[in-house]
CSV table of C-alpha atoms in Angstrom, one decimal:
chain,number,residue,atom,x,y,z
A,475,MET,CA,0.0,0.0,0.0
A,476,ALA,CA,2.8,2.5,0.7
A,477,LEU,CA,4.5,1.6,-2.6
A,478,ALA,CA,1.2,2.4,-4.5
A,479,GLN,CA,0.8,5.6,-2.5
A,480,ARG,CA,4.6,6.8,-3.3
A,481,SER,CA,4.0,5.9,-7.0
A,482,THR,CA,1.0,8.0,-7.4
A,483,LEU,CA,2.7,10.9,-5.5
A,484,LYS,CA,5.6,10.6,-8.0
A,485,ASN,CA,3.3,10.8,-11.0
A,486,ALA,CA,1.5,13.8,-9.6
A,487,ALA,CA,4.8,15.6,-9.1
A,488,ALA,CA,5.9,14.8,-12.7
A,489,GLN,CA,2.7,16.2,-14.1
A,490,ARG,CA,3.0,19.5,-12.2
A,491,THR,CA,6.8,19.7,-13.4
A,492,ARG,CA,5.7,19.3,-17.1
A,493,SER,CA,3.0,21.7,-16.8
A,494,ALA,CA,5.3,24.3,-15.3
A,495,ALA,CA,7.8,23.8,-18.0
A,496,ALA,CA,5.3,23.8,-20.9
A,497,PRO,CA,2.5,26.4,-20.0
A,498,ARG,CA,-0.6,26.1,-22.0
A,499,VAL,CA,-1.3,28.3,-25.2
A,500,ALA,CA,-4.7,29.9,-25.6
A,501,PHE,CA,-5.1,30.0,-29.5
A,502,SER,CA,-7.3,32.4,-31.1
A,503,SER,CA,-10.4,31.2,-33.1
A,504,PRO,CA,-8.9,31.9,-36.5
A,505,VAL,CA,-5.9,29.9,-35.5
A,506,VAL,CA,-8.0,27.1,-34.5
A,507,ALA,CA,-10.1,27.2,-37.8
A,508,GLN,CA,-6.7,27.1,-39.8
A,509,LEU,CA,-5.5,24.0,-37.7
A,510,ARG,CA,-8.7,22.3,-38.2
A,511,GLN,CA,-8.7,23.0,-41.9
A,512,ALA,CA,-5.2,21.6,-42.3
A,513,ALA,CA,-6.1,18.5,-40.3
A,514,GLN,CA,-9.1,17.9,-42.8
A,515,THR,CA,-6.7,18.4,-45.8
A,516,VAL,CA,-4.4,15.7,-44.4
A,517,ARG,CA,-7.2,13.4,-43.8
A,518,ALA,CA,-8.5,14.0,-47.2
A,519,ALA,CA,-5.1,13.3,-48.8
A,520,GLN,CA,-5.1,9.8,-46.8
A,521,GLN,CA,-8.5,9.0,-48.3
A,522,PRO,CA,-8.4,6.3,-51.1
A,523,ALA,CA,-8.4,7.7,-54.6
A,524,ALA,CA,-11.7,6.1,-55.6
A,525,GLN,CA,-13.5,7.8,-52.6
A,526,ARG,CA,-12.2,11.2,-53.5
A,527,ASN,CA,-13.3,10.5,-57.2
A,528,VAL,CA,-16.8,9.7,-56.0
A,529,LYS,CA,-17.0,12.9,-54.1
A,530,ALA,CA,-15.7,15.0,-56.8
A,531,GLN,CA,-18.3,13.4,-59.1
A,532,ALA,CA,-21.3,14.1,-56.8
A,533,ALA,CA,-20.2,17.7,-56.5
A,534,ALA,CA,-20.0,18.2,-60.2
A,535,VAL,CA,-23.5,16.6,-60.6
A,536,GLU,CA,-24.7,19.1,-58.0
A,537,ALA,CA,-23.3,22.0,-59.6
A,538,THR,CA,-24.7,21.0,-62.9
A,539,GLN,CA,-28.1,20.6,-61.4
A,540,ALA,CA,-27.9,24.0,-59.9
A,541,LYS,CA,-26.9,25.6,-63.3
A,542,THR,CA,-29.8,23.6,-65.2
A,543,GLU,CA,-32.4,24.9,-62.4
A,544,VAL,CA,-31.2,28.8,-63.2
A,545,TYR,CA,-31.3,28.0,-67.0
A,546,ASN,CA,-34.7,26.5,-66.9
A,547,LYS,CA,-36.1,29.5,-64.8
A,548,SER,CA,-34.7,32.1,-67.0
A,549,GLN,CA,-35.5,30.2,-70.3
A,550,PHE,CA,-39.3,31.1,-70.2
A,551,GLU,CA,-39.0,34.3,-68.3
A,552,LEU,CA,-40.0,37.2,-70.7
A,553,TYR,CA,-39.2,40.8,-69.7
A,554,THR,CA,-41.6,42.6,-72.0
A,555,LEU,CA,-42.1,46.2,-72.6
A,556,THR,CA,-45.2,45.9,-70.4
A,557,THR,CA,-43.2,44.4,-67.5
A,558,TRP,CA,-40.6,47.1,-67.8
A,559,LEU,CA,-43.4,49.8,-67.8
A,560,LEU,CA,-44.7,48.4,-64.5
A,561,GLN,CA,-41.1,48.5,-62.9
A,562,GLU,CA,-40.6,52.0,-63.8
A,563,GLN,CA,-44.0,52.9,-62.6
A,564,ARG,CA,-43.2,51.3,-59.3
A,565,LYS,CA,-40.0,53.4,-59.2
A,566,GLY,CA,-42.0,56.5,-59.6
A,567,LYS,CA,-40.3,57.3,-63.1
A,568,ILE,CA,-43.5,57.4,-64.9
A,569,ASP,CA,-47.3,57.5,-64.0
A,570,SER,CA,-49.8,55.2,-65.2
A,571,GLU,CA,-51.1,57.5,-67.7
A,572,LEU,CA,-47.7,57.9,-69.5
A,573,ALA,CA,-47.2,54.1,-69.4
A,574,THR,CA,-50.7,54.1,-71.1
A,575,VAL,CA,-49.5,56.4,-73.9
A,576,ILE,CA,-46.2,54.3,-74.6
A,577,SER,CA,-48.2,51.2,-74.5
A,578,SER,CA,-50.7,52.6,-77.3
A,579,ILE,CA,-47.4,53.6,-79.3
A,580,SER,CA,-46.2,50.0,-79.0
A,581,LEU,CA,-49.4,48.8,-80.2
A,582,ALA,CA,-49.4,51.1,-83.3
A,583,CYS,CA,-45.8,49.9,-84.0
A,584,LYS,CA,-47.0,46.2,-84.0
A,585,GLN,CA,-49.6,46.9,-86.5
A,586,ILE,CA,-47.5,49.0,-88.7
A,587,ALA,CA,-44.6,46.2,-88.3
A,588,ALA,CA,-47.3,43.6,-89.6
A,589,ALA,CA,-48.6,46.0,-92.4
A,590,VAL,CA,-44.8,46.6,-93.6
A,591,GLY,CA,-44.1,42.8,-93.7
A,592,ARG,CA,-47.3,42.2,-95.8
A,593,SER,CA,-46.8,45.2,-98.0
A,594,GLY,CA,-45.4,43.2,-101.0
A,595,ILE,CA,-48.4,40.7,-101.2
A,596,SER,CA,-51.1,42.9,-99.9
A,597,SER,CA,-50.6,45.8,-102.6
A,598,LEU,CA,-49.6,48.2,-100.2
A,599,THR,CA,-46.6,49.6,-102.0
A,600,GLY,CA,-46.5,52.3,-104.3
A,601,VAL,CA,-47.9,55.9,-104.2
A,602,ALA,CA,-51.4,56.4,-102.3
A,603,GLY,CA,-52.7,58.6,-105.0
A,604,THR,CA,-53.6,61.4,-102.5
A,605,GLY,CA,-50.9,63.8,-103.9
A,606,GLU,CA,-48.3,65.5,-101.9
A,607,ASN,CA,-48.3,65.9,-98.0
A,608,VAL,CA,-47.6,69.2,-96.2
A,609,GLN,CA,-43.7,68.5,-96.8
A,610,GLY,CA,-44.1,68.6,-100.5
A,611,GLU,CA,-43.4,64.8,-100.7
A,612,GLU,CA,-45.5,62.3,-102.6
A,613,GLN,CA,-47.4,60.0,-100.0
A,614,LYS,CA,-46.9,56.3,-100.3
A,615,LYS,CA,-49.8,53.9,-99.5
A,616,LEU,CA,-48.2,52.9,-96.2
A,617,ASP,CA,-47.4,56.7,-95.2
A,618,VAL,CA,-51.2,57.1,-95.0
A,619,ILE,CA,-51.8,53.9,-93.5
A,620,SER,CA,-49.3,54.0,-90.7
A,621,ASN,CA,-50.5,57.8,-89.9
A,622,ASP,CA,-53.9,56.5,-89.5
A,623,ILE,CA,-52.7,53.6,-87.2
A,624,PHE,CA,-50.7,56.0,-85.1
A,625,CYS,CA,-53.6,58.4,-84.9
A,626,ASN,CA,-56.3,55.8,-83.8
A,627,CYS,CA,-53.8,54.1,-81.3
A,628,LEU,CA,-53.2,57.4,-79.6
A,629,ARG,CA,-56.8,58.6,-79.9
A,630,MET,CA,-58.1,55.3,-78.3
A,631,SER,CA,-55.6,55.6,-75.3
A,632,GLY,CA,-57.7,58.3,-73.6
A,633,ARG,CA,-54.5,60.0,-72.4
A,634,THR,CA,-53.5,62.1,-75.5
A,635,GLY,CA,-54.4,65.8,-75.8
A,636,VAL,CA,-52.6,66.8,-78.9
A,637,ILE,CA,-50.8,65.1,-81.8
A,638,ALA,CA,-48.6,66.4,-84.4
A,639,SER,CA,-47.7,64.3,-87.3
A,640,GLU,CA,-45.4,64.6,-90.4
A,641,GLU,CA,-48.3,63.9,-92.5
A,642,GLU,CA,-50.7,66.5,-91.1
A,643,ALA,CA,-50.5,70.1,-91.8
A,644,THR,CA,-51.2,71.4,-88.3
A,645,PRO,CA,-51.4,69.6,-84.8
A,646,VAL,CA,-54.7,67.7,-83.9
A,647,ALA,CA,-56.4,68.0,-80.7
A,648,VAL,CA,-58.2,64.7,-79.3
A,649,GLU,CA,-61.7,64.9,-77.8
A,650,GLU,CA,-61.5,61.4,-76.5
A,651,THR,CA,-58.9,62.2,-73.8
A,652,ASP,CA,-60.0,61.3,-70.4
A,653,SER,CA,-56.8,62.6,-68.7
A,654,GLY,CA,-53.2,62.9,-69.1
A,655,ASN,CA,-53.1,65.4,-72.0
A,656,TYR,CA,-49.8,64.3,-73.2
A,657,ILE,CA,-48.8,65.7,-76.6
A,658,VAL,CA,-47.2,63.3,-79.1
A,659,VAL,CA,-45.1,64.2,-82.0
A,660,PHE,CA,-44.2,61.4,-84.7
A,661,ASP,CA,-43.2,60.5,-88.1
A,662,PRO,CA,-45.3,57.5,-88.7
A,663,LEU,CA,-43.1,56.0,-91.4
A,664,ASP,CA,-39.7,57.3,-91.9
A,665,GLY,CA,-38.0,56.4,-95.0
A,666,SER,CA,-40.9,55.3,-96.8
A,667,SER,CA,-39.3,55.8,-100.3
A,668,ASN,CA,-37.3,52.8,-99.5
A,669,ILE,CA,-40.5,50.8,-98.8
A,670,ASP,CA,-41.0,49.2,-102.3
A,671,ALA,CA,-37.2,47.9,-102.2
A,672,GLY,CA,-37.5,46.3,-99.0
A,673,ILE,CA,-35.1,48.5,-97.2
A,674,SER,CA,-35.4,49.3,-93.5
A,675,VAL,CA,-37.9,51.9,-92.4
A,676,GLY,CA,-39.3,53.0,-89.0
A,677,SER,CA,-41.3,55.3,-86.8
A,678,ILE,CA,-40.1,58.1,-84.6
A,679,PHE,CA,-42.1,59.5,-81.7
A,680,GLY,CA,-41.7,62.1,-78.8
A,681,ILE,CA,-43.9,62.8,-75.8
A,682,TYR,CA,-44.3,66.2,-74.1
A,683,GLU,CA,-46.4,67.6,-71.4
A,684,PRO,CA,-48.6,70.5,-72.2
A,685,SER,CA,-47.0,73.9,-71.6
A,686,ILE,CA,-50.6,75.6,-71.3
A,687,SER,CA,-54.0,74.2,-70.5
A,688,VAL,CA,-55.6,72.7,-73.6
A,689,GLY,CA,-58.7,71.4,-72.1
A,690,SER,CA,-60.8,73.8,-73.8
A,691,ILE,CA,-59.7,73.3,-77.1
A,692,PHE,CA,-60.6,69.8,-77.6
A,693,GLY,CA,-62.9,69.0,-80.4
A,694,ILE,CA,-64.0,65.7,-82.3
A,695,TYR,CA,-60.9,64.0,-83.8
A,696,GLU,CA,-60.8,63.3,-87.5
A,697,PRO,CA,-57.7,62.4,-89.2
A,698,SER,CA,-58.0,65.1,-91.7
A,699,GLU,CA,-59.2,67.9,-89.2
A,700,THR,CA,-57.1,70.1,-87.0
A,701,CYS,CA,-57.6,71.6,-83.6
A,702,MET,CA,-61.1,72.6,-83.5
A,703,VAL,CA,-63.5,73.6,-80.7
A,704,ASP,CA,-66.7,75.3,-80.3
A,705,GLY,CA,-65.2,78.7,-80.3
A,706,ASP,CA,-62.6,80.7,-82.1
A,707,LEU,CA,-60.8,78.4,-84.4
A,708,ASP,CA,-57.7,80.8,-84.6
A,709,GLN,CA,-57.4,80.8,-80.9
A,710,SER,CA,-57.8,77.0,-80.5
A,711,LEU,CA,-55.1,76.5,-83.3
A,712,GLU,CA,-52.7,78.8,-81.7
A,713,ALA,CA,-53.1,77.0,-78.4
A,714,CYS,CA,-52.3,73.6,-80.0
A,715,ILE,CA,-49.1,75.1,-81.9
A,716,THR,CA,-48.1,76.7,-78.6
A,717,ASN,CA,-48.3,73.3,-76.9
A,718,VAL,CA,-46.5,71.5,-79.6
A,719,CYS,CA,-43.7,74.0,-80.2
A,720,GLN,CA,-41.4,73.0,-77.2
A,721,PRO,CA,-37.8,72.5,-77.1
A,722,GLY,CA,-36.5,69.1,-77.2
A,723,LYS,CA,-35.0,69.2,-73.8
A,724,ASN,CA,-38.8,69.3,-72.6
A,725,LEU,CA,-39.1,65.8,-73.8
A,726,LEU,CA,-40.6,63.0,-71.4
A,727,VAL,CA,-40.2,60.3,-73.6
A,728,ALA,CA,-38.6,59.6,-77.0
A,729,GLY,CA,-38.0,56.6,-79.1
A,730,TYR,CA,-38.4,55.0,-82.5
A,731,CYS,CA,-39.4,51.6,-84.0
A,732,LEU,CA,-37.2,49.9,-86.7
A,733,TYR,CA,-39.0,47.6,-89.1
A,734,SER,CA,-36.4,45.3,-90.7
A,735,SER,CA,-35.3,41.5,-90.4
A,736,CYS,CA,-36.5,42.0,-86.8
A,737,HIS,CA,-38.7,44.7,-85.4
A,738,THR,CA,-37.0,46.8,-82.7
A,739,MET,CA,-38.3,49.5,-80.4
A,740,VAL,CA,-35.7,51.8,-78.8
A,741,LEU,CA,-37.2,53.9,-76.0
A,742,THR,CA,-35.9,56.4,-73.2
A,743,ILE,CA,-37.9,58.0,-70.6
A,744,GLY,CA,-34.9,60.4,-69.6
A,745,ASP,CA,-33.1,57.7,-67.6
A,746,GLY,CA,-31.0,55.4,-70.2
A,747,VAL,CA,-32.0,53.9,-73.4
A,748,TYR,CA,-33.5,50.5,-73.8
A,749,GLY,CA,-34.2,48.3,-76.7
A,750,PHE,CA,-37.0,45.8,-77.1
A,751,THR,CA,-37.4,43.2,-79.9
A,752,LEU,CA,-40.8,42.1,-81.1
A,753,ASP,CA,-41.2,38.4,-80.4
A,754,PRO,CA,-43.6,37.2,-83.1
A,755,TYR,CA,-44.6,34.0,-81.4
A,756,VAL,CA,-46.0,36.0,-78.3
A,757,GLY,CA,-46.7,39.3,-79.8
A,758,GLU,CA,-44.7,41.3,-77.4
A,759,PHE,CA,-41.7,43.4,-77.5
A,760,VAL,CA,-38.9,41.9,-75.3
A,761,LEU,CA,-36.1,43.7,-73.6
A,762,THR,CA,-33.1,42.8,-75.5
A,763,HIS,CA,-30.8,45.8,-75.2
A,764,ASN,CA,-30.4,47.0,-71.5
A,765,ARG,CA,-29.0,50.6,-71.1
A,766,ILE,CA,-27.6,50.9,-74.6
A,767,GLN,CA,-24.4,53.1,-74.6
A,768,VAL,CA,-23.2,54.6,-78.0
A,769,PRO,CA,-19.5,54.4,-78.4
A,770,GLU,CA,-17.6,57.4,-77.8
A,771,VAL,CA,-15.8,57.2,-81.2
A,772,GLY,CA,-16.6,55.3,-84.2
A,773,LYS,CA,-15.0,55.1,-87.7
A,774,ILE,CA,-18.4,55.2,-89.6
A,775,TYR,CA,-19.9,58.2,-91.2
A,776,SER,CA,-23.3,58.4,-92.9
A,777,PHE,CA,-23.9,61.4,-95.1
A,778,ASN,CA,-25.6,61.7,-98.5
A,779,GLU,CA,-22.5,62.8,-100.4
A,780,GLY,CA,-24.5,63.3,-103.5
A,781,ASN,CA,-25.0,66.8,-102.2
A,782,TYR,CA,-21.3,67.5,-101.7
A,783,ALA,CA,-21.1,70.3,-104.2
A,784,MET,CA,-23.9,72.2,-102.6
A,785,TRP,CA,-22.3,72.0,-98.9
A,786,ASP,CA,-20.7,74.9,-97.2
A,787,GLU,CA,-16.8,74.9,-96.9
A,788,PRO,CA,-16.8,73.7,-93.2
A,789,THR,CA,-18.6,70.6,-94.0
A,790,LYS,CA,-16.6,70.0,-97.2
A,791,LYS,CA,-13.4,70.2,-95.5
A,792,TYR,CA,-14.9,67.9,-92.6
A,793,MET,CA,-15.9,65.2,-95.1
A,794,ASP,CA,-12.4,65.6,-97.0
A,795,SER,CA,-10.6,64.9,-93.6
A,796,LEU,CA,-12.5,61.6,-92.9
A,797,LYS,CA,-11.3,60.4,-96.3
A,798,ASP,CA,-7.7,61.3,-95.7
A,799,PRO,CA,-5.6,58.0,-94.9
A,800,ALA,CA,-2.6,60.0,-93.6
A,801,LYS,CA,-5.0,61.7,-90.9
A,802,TRP,CA,-6.0,58.3,-89.6
A,803,GLY,CA,-3.0,56.0,-89.6
A,804,GLY,CA,-3.7,54.7,-93.2
A,805,LYS,CA,-7.4,53.7,-92.6
A,806,PRO,CA,-10.0,56.3,-93.5
A,807,TYR,CA,-13.4,56.3,-92.2
A,808,SER,CA,-15.9,54.1,-93.9
A,809,ALA,CA,-19.2,55.3,-95.5
A,810,ARG,CA,-22.7,53.6,-94.8
A,811,TYR,CA,-25.9,55.3,-96.0
A,812,ILE,CA,-29.2,53.7,-96.0
A,813,GLY,CA,-31.3,56.8,-96.7
A,814,SER,CA,-33.5,56.1,-93.8
A,815,LEU,CA,-33.0,58.1,-90.7
A,816,VAL,CA,-34.2,55.3,-88.4
A,817,GLY,CA,-32.0,52.6,-89.8
A,818,ASP,CA,-28.7,54.9,-90.1
A,819,PHE,CA,-29.2,56.1,-86.6
A,820,HIS,CA,-29.8,52.6,-85.2
A,821,ARG,CA,-26.6,51.3,-86.6
A,822,THR,CA,-24.8,54.4,-85.4
A,823,LEU,CA,-26.2,54.0,-81.7
A,824,LEU,CA,-25.0,50.3,-81.8
A,825,TYR,CA,-21.5,50.8,-83.5
A,826,GLY,CA,-20.6,54.3,-83.1
A,827,GLY,CA,-19.8,56.9,-85.7
A,828,ILE,CA,-21.9,59.9,-87.1
A,829,TYR,CA,-25.0,60.5,-89.1
A,830,GLY,CA,-25.3,63.8,-90.6
A,831,TYR,CA,-27.6,65.6,-92.8
A,832,PRO,CA,-26.2,69.2,-93.1
A,833,GLY,CA,-27.9,72.0,-94.8
A,834,ASP,CA,-27.0,72.9,-98.5
A,835,ALA,CA,-27.4,75.4,-101.2
A,836,LYS,CA,-30.7,73.9,-102.1
A,837,ASN,CA,-32.1,73.4,-98.5
A,838,LYS,CA,-30.5,75.8,-96.2
A,839,ASN,CA,-31.6,73.9,-93.1
A,840,GLY,CA,-31.5,70.4,-94.5
A,841,LYS,CA,-34.4,68.3,-94.9
A,842,LEU,CA,-35.0,66.8,-91.5
A,843,ARG,CA,-37.8,68.2,-89.3
A,844,LEU,CA,-37.0,69.5,-85.8
A,845,LEU,CA,-40.1,68.4,-83.8
A,846,TYR,CA,-40.4,64.7,-84.5
A,847,GLU,CA,-37.2,63.7,-86.0
A,848,CYS,CA,-34.2,65.6,-84.7
A,849,ALA,CA,-35.2,66.4,-81.2
A,850,PRO,CA,-36.4,62.8,-80.5
A,851,MET,CA,-33.4,61.3,-81.9
A,852,SER,CA,-31.1,63.7,-80.2
A,853,PHE,CA,-32.8,63.0,-76.8
A,854,ILE,CA,-32.0,59.3,-77.2
A,855,ALA,CA,-28.5,60.0,-78.5
A,856,GLU,CA,-27.6,62.0,-75.4
A,857,GLN,CA,-29.2,59.6,-73.0
A,858,ALA,CA,-27.0,57.0,-74.6
A,859,GLY,CA,-24.0,59.1,-73.9
A,860,GLY,CA,-23.8,60.6,-77.5
A,861,MET,CA,-24.6,64.0,-78.7
A,862,GLY,CA,-27.0,65.8,-81.3
A,863,SER,CA,-26.0,69.0,-82.9
A,864,THR,CA,-26.8,71.3,-85.8
A,865,GLY,CA,-23.1,72.0,-86.2
A,866,LYS,CA,-23.3,75.0,-84.3
A,867,GLU,CA,-25.9,74.4,-81.5
A,868,ARG,CA,-27.4,71.7,-79.3
A,869,VAL,CA,-30.4,70.4,-81.0
A,870,LEU,CA,-32.5,70.0,-77.7
A,871,ASP,CA,-31.9,73.8,-76.9
A,872,ILE,CA,-33.8,75.1,-80.1
A,873,GLN,CA,-36.9,76.7,-79.5
A,874,PRO,CA,-39.3,75.7,-82.6
A,875,THR,CA,-41.1,78.4,-84.3
A,876,GLU,CA,-43.1,76.1,-86.4
A,877,VAL,CA,-44.4,72.6,-86.3
A,878,HIS,CA,-42.7,71.4,-89.3
A,879,GLN,CA,-39.5,73.4,-88.9
A,880,ARG,CA,-36.4,71.9,-90.4
A,881,VAL,CA,-32.8,72.0,-88.9
A,882,PRO,CA,-29.4,70.4,-90.0
A,883,LEU,CA,-28.6,67.3,-87.9
A,884,MET,CA,-25.2,65.9,-86.8
A,885,ILE,CA,-26.0,62.9,-84.3
A,886,GLY,CA,-23.8,60.0,-83.1
A,887,SER,CA,-20.7,59.4,-81.0
A,888,LYS,CA,-19.9,62.4,-78.7
A,889,LYS,CA,-16.2,62.7,-80.1
A,890,GLU,CA,-17.3,62.5,-83.7
A,891,VAL,CA,-19.9,65.2,-83.4
A,892,GLU,CA,-17.6,67.3,-81.5
A,893,TYR,CA,-15.2,66.9,-84.3
A,894,TYR,CA,-17.6,68.1,-87.0
A,895,GLU,CA,-18.4,71.1,-84.8
A,896,SER,CA,-14.7,72.0,-84.6
A,897,PHE,CA,-14.8,72.9,-88.4
A,898,TYR,CA,-17.1,75.6,-87.6
A,899,LYS,CA,-15.4,76.9,-84.4
A,900,ASN,CA,-12.2,77.1,-86.5
């Protein structure tokens, strides 16, 4: 018994000696985690290769299933124009009335897209036989049809107060308006001279708020009539024109629809530019271009060089400089010109470069209209990081003096438009 007691005492003393010689170390949580990770790595390395392969295969299958689930979820999810408008309405960027006007325009674009697609087999090509429009241009059948479609869709929306079309001599007031009183300006079918050849055409539109009350000037809308009320016709027409003739910087919405191999609506509500492509299977515009940004520079120009001899000297010098290989490292600019503002501008918006229709000796202010062509397109360009100019001033700052006023237009990549302006400043 004494021997066992002495052995126990000796072991206890040895333990106290070891504890005093090597005091315990309190490891922090990160250190403990690292040690545990290292231990797991060692154990994993000691596992048989077959077992490790089984685990790796299982992990790969799980990852593939997860990706498949995400893909299947997005495969049938359509982010349509209607969905986008509802989202913007929730954010407070537009109200329900403005969303209704935009929706009515999208409906008009769908109808026009269908008419353009059937034009060759439905006898919709050629001239309408109605003579010239207010612009002095011979109307095509589809010009008249597209104008009627736009007017009817806007009239039935119940949210449009005044409309101004390229095909109408004066603005038209709409009696069917319930509320909203938005002013819509549009070119129902830009580039219609190309329609018989199957080349891209399009519609351009812009939406303003009324600058003065137009509630008293509404009359029964007819496509061939102007702003009419039970009162002084001159006063009514003056009120219509006052509301329509606003600078482009007042635009709430601007957009265009391109009718081509696919039908694309490009739209801005003053917060970026979005592109929607018409899905023929579901009949909806689907978001395909999110927040379009025009490249800051581009080596493509779109000018009608047939008018070169009638251009002023700054424009001639500008054009000559683009063609000078020595100025651009041996590779001058490339020319691309469709003859349709919507088609040429759409390419410029996506690829960069410049579209221009300057004034000339025959048409001092060019041929493009300020209200429903130059201003909406310039608004889109600026929202996409580009620029719209006459060569001397910003298009959106111009105060219109008449509904069908024409101005020169240089639009596209910011650096390219600034380069054109430099020839006038110098």
